[in-house]
Short mmCIF file of C-alpha atoms in Angstrom, two decimals:
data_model
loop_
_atom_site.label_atom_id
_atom_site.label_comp_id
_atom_site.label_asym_id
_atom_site.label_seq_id
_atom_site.Cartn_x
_atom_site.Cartn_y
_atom_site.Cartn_z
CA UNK S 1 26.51 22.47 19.23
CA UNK S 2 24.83 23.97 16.39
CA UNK S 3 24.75 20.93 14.33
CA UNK S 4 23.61 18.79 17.12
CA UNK S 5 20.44 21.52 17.45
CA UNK S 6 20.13 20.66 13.83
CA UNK S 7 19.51 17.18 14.19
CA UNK S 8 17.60 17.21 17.53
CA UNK S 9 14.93 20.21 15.24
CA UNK S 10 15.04 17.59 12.30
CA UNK S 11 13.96 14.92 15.17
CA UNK S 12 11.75 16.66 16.31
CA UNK S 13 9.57 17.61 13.47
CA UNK S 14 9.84 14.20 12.48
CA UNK S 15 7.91 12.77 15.52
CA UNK S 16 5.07 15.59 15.30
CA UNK S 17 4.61 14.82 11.60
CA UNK S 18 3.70 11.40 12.54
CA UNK S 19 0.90 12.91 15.26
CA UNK S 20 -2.72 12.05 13.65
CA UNK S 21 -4.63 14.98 12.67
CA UNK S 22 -8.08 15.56 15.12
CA UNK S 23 -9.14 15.16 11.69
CA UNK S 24 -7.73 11.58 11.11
CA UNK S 25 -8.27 10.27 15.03
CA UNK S 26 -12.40 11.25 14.40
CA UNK S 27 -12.42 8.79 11.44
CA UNK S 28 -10.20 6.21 13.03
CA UNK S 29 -12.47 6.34 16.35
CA UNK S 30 -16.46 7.19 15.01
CA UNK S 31 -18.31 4.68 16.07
CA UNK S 32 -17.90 0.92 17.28
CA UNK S 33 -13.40 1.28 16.77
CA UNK S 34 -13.67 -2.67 16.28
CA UNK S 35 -16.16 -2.60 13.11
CA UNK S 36 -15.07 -1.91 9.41
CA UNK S 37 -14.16 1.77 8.25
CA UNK S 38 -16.29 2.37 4.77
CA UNK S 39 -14.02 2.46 2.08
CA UNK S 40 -13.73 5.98 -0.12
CA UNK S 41 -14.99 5.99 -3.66
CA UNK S 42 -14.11 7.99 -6.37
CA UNK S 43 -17.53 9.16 -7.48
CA UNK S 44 -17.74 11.13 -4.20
CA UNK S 45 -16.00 14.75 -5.30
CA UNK S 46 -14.38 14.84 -1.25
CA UNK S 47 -13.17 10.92 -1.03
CA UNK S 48 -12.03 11.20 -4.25
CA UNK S 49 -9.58 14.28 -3.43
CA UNK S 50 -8.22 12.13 -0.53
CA UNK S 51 -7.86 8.86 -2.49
CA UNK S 52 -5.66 11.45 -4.97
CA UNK S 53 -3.37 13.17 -1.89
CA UNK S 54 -0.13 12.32 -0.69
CA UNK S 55 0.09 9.57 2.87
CA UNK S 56 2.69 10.57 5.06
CA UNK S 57 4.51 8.13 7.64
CA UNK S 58 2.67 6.47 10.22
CA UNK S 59 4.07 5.98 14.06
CA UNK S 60 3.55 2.54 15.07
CA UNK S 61 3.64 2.59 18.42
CA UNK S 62 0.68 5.49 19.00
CA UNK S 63 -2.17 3.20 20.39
CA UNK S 64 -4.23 4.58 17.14
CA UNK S 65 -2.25 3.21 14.52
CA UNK S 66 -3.44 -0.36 15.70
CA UNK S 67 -6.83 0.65 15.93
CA UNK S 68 -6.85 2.15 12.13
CA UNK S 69 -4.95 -1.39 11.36
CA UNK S 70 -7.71 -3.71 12.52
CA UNK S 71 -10.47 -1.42 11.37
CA UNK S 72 -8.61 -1.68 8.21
CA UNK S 73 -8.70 -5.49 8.16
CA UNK S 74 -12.54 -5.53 8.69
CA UNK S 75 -13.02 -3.01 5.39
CA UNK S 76 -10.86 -5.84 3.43
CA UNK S 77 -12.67 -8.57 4.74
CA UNK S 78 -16.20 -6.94 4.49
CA UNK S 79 -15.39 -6.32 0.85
CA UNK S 80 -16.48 -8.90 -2.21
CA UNK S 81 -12.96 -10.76 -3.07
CA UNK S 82 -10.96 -8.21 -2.05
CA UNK S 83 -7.12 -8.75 -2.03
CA UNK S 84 -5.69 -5.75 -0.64
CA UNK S 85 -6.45 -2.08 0.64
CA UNK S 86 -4.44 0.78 1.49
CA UNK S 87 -5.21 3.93 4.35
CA UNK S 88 -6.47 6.44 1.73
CA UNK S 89 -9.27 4.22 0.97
CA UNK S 90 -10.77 4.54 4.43
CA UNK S 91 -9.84 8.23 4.53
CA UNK S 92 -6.76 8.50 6.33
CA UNK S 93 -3.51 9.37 3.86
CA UNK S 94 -0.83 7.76 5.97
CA UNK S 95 1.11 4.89 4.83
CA UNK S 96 -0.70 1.74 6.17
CA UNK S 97 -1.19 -1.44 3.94
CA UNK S 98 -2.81 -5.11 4.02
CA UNK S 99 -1.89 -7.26 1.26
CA UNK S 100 -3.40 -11.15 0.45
CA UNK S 101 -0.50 -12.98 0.99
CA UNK S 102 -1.01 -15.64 -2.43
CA UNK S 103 2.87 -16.59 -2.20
CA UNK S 104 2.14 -17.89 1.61
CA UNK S 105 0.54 -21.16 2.98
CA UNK S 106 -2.93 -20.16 3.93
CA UNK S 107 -2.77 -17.73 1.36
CA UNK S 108 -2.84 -15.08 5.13
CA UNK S 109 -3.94 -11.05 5.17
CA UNK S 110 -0.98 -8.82 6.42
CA UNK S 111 -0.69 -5.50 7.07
CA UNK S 112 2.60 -3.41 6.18
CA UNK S 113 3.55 -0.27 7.80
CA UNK S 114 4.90 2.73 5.94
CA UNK S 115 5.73 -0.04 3.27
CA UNK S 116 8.92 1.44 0.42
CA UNK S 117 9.49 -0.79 -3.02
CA UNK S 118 13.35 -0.53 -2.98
CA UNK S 119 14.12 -2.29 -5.87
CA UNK S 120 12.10 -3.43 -9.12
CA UNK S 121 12.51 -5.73 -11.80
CA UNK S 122 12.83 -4.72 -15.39
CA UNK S 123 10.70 -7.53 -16.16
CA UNK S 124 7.14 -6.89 -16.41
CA UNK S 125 3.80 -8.57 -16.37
CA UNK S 126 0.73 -7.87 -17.40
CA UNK S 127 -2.66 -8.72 -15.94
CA UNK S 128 -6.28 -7.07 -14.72
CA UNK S 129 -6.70 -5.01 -11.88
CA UNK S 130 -9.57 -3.62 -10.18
CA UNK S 131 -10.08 -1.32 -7.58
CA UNK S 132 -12.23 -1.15 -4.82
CA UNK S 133 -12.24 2.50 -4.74
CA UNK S 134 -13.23 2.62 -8.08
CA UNK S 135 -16.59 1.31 -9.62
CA UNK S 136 -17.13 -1.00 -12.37
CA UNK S 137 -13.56 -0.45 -13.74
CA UNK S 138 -11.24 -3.16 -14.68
CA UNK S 139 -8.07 -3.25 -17.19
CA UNK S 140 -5.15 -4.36 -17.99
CA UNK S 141 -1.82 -3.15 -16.59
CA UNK S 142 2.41 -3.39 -16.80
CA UNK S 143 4.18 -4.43 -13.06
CA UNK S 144 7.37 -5.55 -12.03
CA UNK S 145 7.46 -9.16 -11.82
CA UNK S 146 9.89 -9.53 -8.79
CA UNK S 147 10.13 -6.17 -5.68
CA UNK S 148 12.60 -5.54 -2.97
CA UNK S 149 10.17 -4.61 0.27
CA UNK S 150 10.95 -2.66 3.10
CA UNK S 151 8.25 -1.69 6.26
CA UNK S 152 7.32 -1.74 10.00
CA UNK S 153 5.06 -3.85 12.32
CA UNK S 154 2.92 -2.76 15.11
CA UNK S 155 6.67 -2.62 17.43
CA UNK S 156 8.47 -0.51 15.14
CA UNK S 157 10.88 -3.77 13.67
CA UNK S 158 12.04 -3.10 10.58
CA UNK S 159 11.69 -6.02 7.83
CA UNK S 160 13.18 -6.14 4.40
CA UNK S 161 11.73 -9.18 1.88
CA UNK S 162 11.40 -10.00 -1.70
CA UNK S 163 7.93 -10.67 -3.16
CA UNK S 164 7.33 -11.59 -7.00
CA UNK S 165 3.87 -13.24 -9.07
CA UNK S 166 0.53 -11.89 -8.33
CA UNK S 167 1.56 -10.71 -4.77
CA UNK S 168 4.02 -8.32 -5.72
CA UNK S 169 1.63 -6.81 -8.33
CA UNK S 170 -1.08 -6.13 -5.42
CA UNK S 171 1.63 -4.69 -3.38
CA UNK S 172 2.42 -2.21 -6.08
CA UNK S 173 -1.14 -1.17 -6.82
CA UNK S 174 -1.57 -0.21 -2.77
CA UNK S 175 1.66 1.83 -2.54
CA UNK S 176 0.28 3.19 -5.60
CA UNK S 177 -2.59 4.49 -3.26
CA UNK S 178 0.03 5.85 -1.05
CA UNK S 179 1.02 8.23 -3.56
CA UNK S 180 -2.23 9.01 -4.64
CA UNK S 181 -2.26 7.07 -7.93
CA UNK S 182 -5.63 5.38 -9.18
CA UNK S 183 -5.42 2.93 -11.96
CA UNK S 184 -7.70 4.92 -14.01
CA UNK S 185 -5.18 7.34 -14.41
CA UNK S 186 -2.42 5.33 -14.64
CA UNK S 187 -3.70 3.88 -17.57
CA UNK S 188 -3.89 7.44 -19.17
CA UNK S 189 -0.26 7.79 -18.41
CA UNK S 190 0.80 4.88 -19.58
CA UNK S 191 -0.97 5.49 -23.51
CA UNK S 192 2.11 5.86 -25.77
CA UNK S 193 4.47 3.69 -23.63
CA UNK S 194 5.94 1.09 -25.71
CA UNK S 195 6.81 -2.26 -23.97
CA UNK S 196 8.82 -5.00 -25.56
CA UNK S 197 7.20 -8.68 -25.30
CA UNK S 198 9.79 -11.22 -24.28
CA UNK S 199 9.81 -15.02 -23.51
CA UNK S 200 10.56 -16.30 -19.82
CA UNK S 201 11.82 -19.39 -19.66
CA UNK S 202 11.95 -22.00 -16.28
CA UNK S 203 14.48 -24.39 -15.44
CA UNK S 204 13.17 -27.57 -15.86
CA UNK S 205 13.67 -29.72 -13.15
CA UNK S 206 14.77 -32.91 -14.72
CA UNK S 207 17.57 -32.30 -17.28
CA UNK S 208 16.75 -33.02 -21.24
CA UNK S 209 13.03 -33.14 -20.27
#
């Protein structure tokens, strides 16, 4: 009996620690809820804090989720080229992604709930990033060539998927939001690491070629 109180206070204070804030449901709702959200930038001391703090799980089915989703959308697609966005960018630290789909016909924008990189290859890229968070600053970064992808829709169904190329390097830098980790200082931590340059090689199709 005792353990089953256990479980049912662990179930509990799961559920309530999905509840949005009145904080979080005053962003998600200020004005017209089917416009763009304006997207946090670092030079602001306040939207910088929560573009550095920690998202928590999102519940899929509460009716505000979806609306934070679209309004989402809209701050991608009002954007200059941009390819993805994550929750702490429109102030809201809950786990809640949309990703340019470049390994997809249509090349489509999808959003990812409470989105977890299970696995990652030990094979690296590297290519520029920007951030539209982040003004005027543009480098060069390491990430996994090839991830293992688990999240949520809107209905709560579960999906697991791999992703690799460019795609899986944009879904990397917007879980990296979800942790609170900007690309200007994860090029700080990454001075001194030492990565070792190695030739990948594709199966031609025709044999001798």
């Amino acid at each position: 009996m005792k353990k089953l109180s256990l479980y049912l206070l662990f179930f509990i204070s799961f559920i309530n620690a999905q509840k949005f804030t009145s904080t979080e449901l005053e962003i998600i709702n200020q004005g017209d809820i089917t416009t763009n959200l304006p997207i946090y930038q670092t030079v602001e001391d306040h939207q910088h804090q929560t573009l550095l703090n920690l998202s928590t799980d999102i519940d899929p089915l509460d009716k505000n989720t979806e609306i934070l989703v679209n309004r989402m959308k809209a701050s991608l697609q009002s954007t200059d080229g941009g390819v993805g966005i994550a929750a702490p960018q429109v102030g809201i630290n809950r786990k809640v992604i949309w990703v340019q789909r470049f390994d997809k016909e249509g090349e489509p924008l999808e959003y990812f709930l409470n989105p977890v990189i299970t696995w990652r290859s030990e094979l690296q890229n590297l290519g520029p990033e920007g951030d539209l968070s982040i003004p005027n600053f543009y480098d060069q970064f390491y990430r996994s060539n090839v991830i293992q992808l688990e999240y949520v829709d809107l209905k709560g169904q579960k999906f697991t998927e791999m992703v690799e190329g460019f795609t899986a390097v944009i879904f990397q830098h917007e879980i990296d939001h979800l942790f609170g980790i900007l690309i200007s200082d994860k090029k700080q931590k990454e001075k001194g690491e030492v990565f070792i340059k190695v030739d990948a090689f594709k199966q031609s199709d025709v044999v001798g070629k």
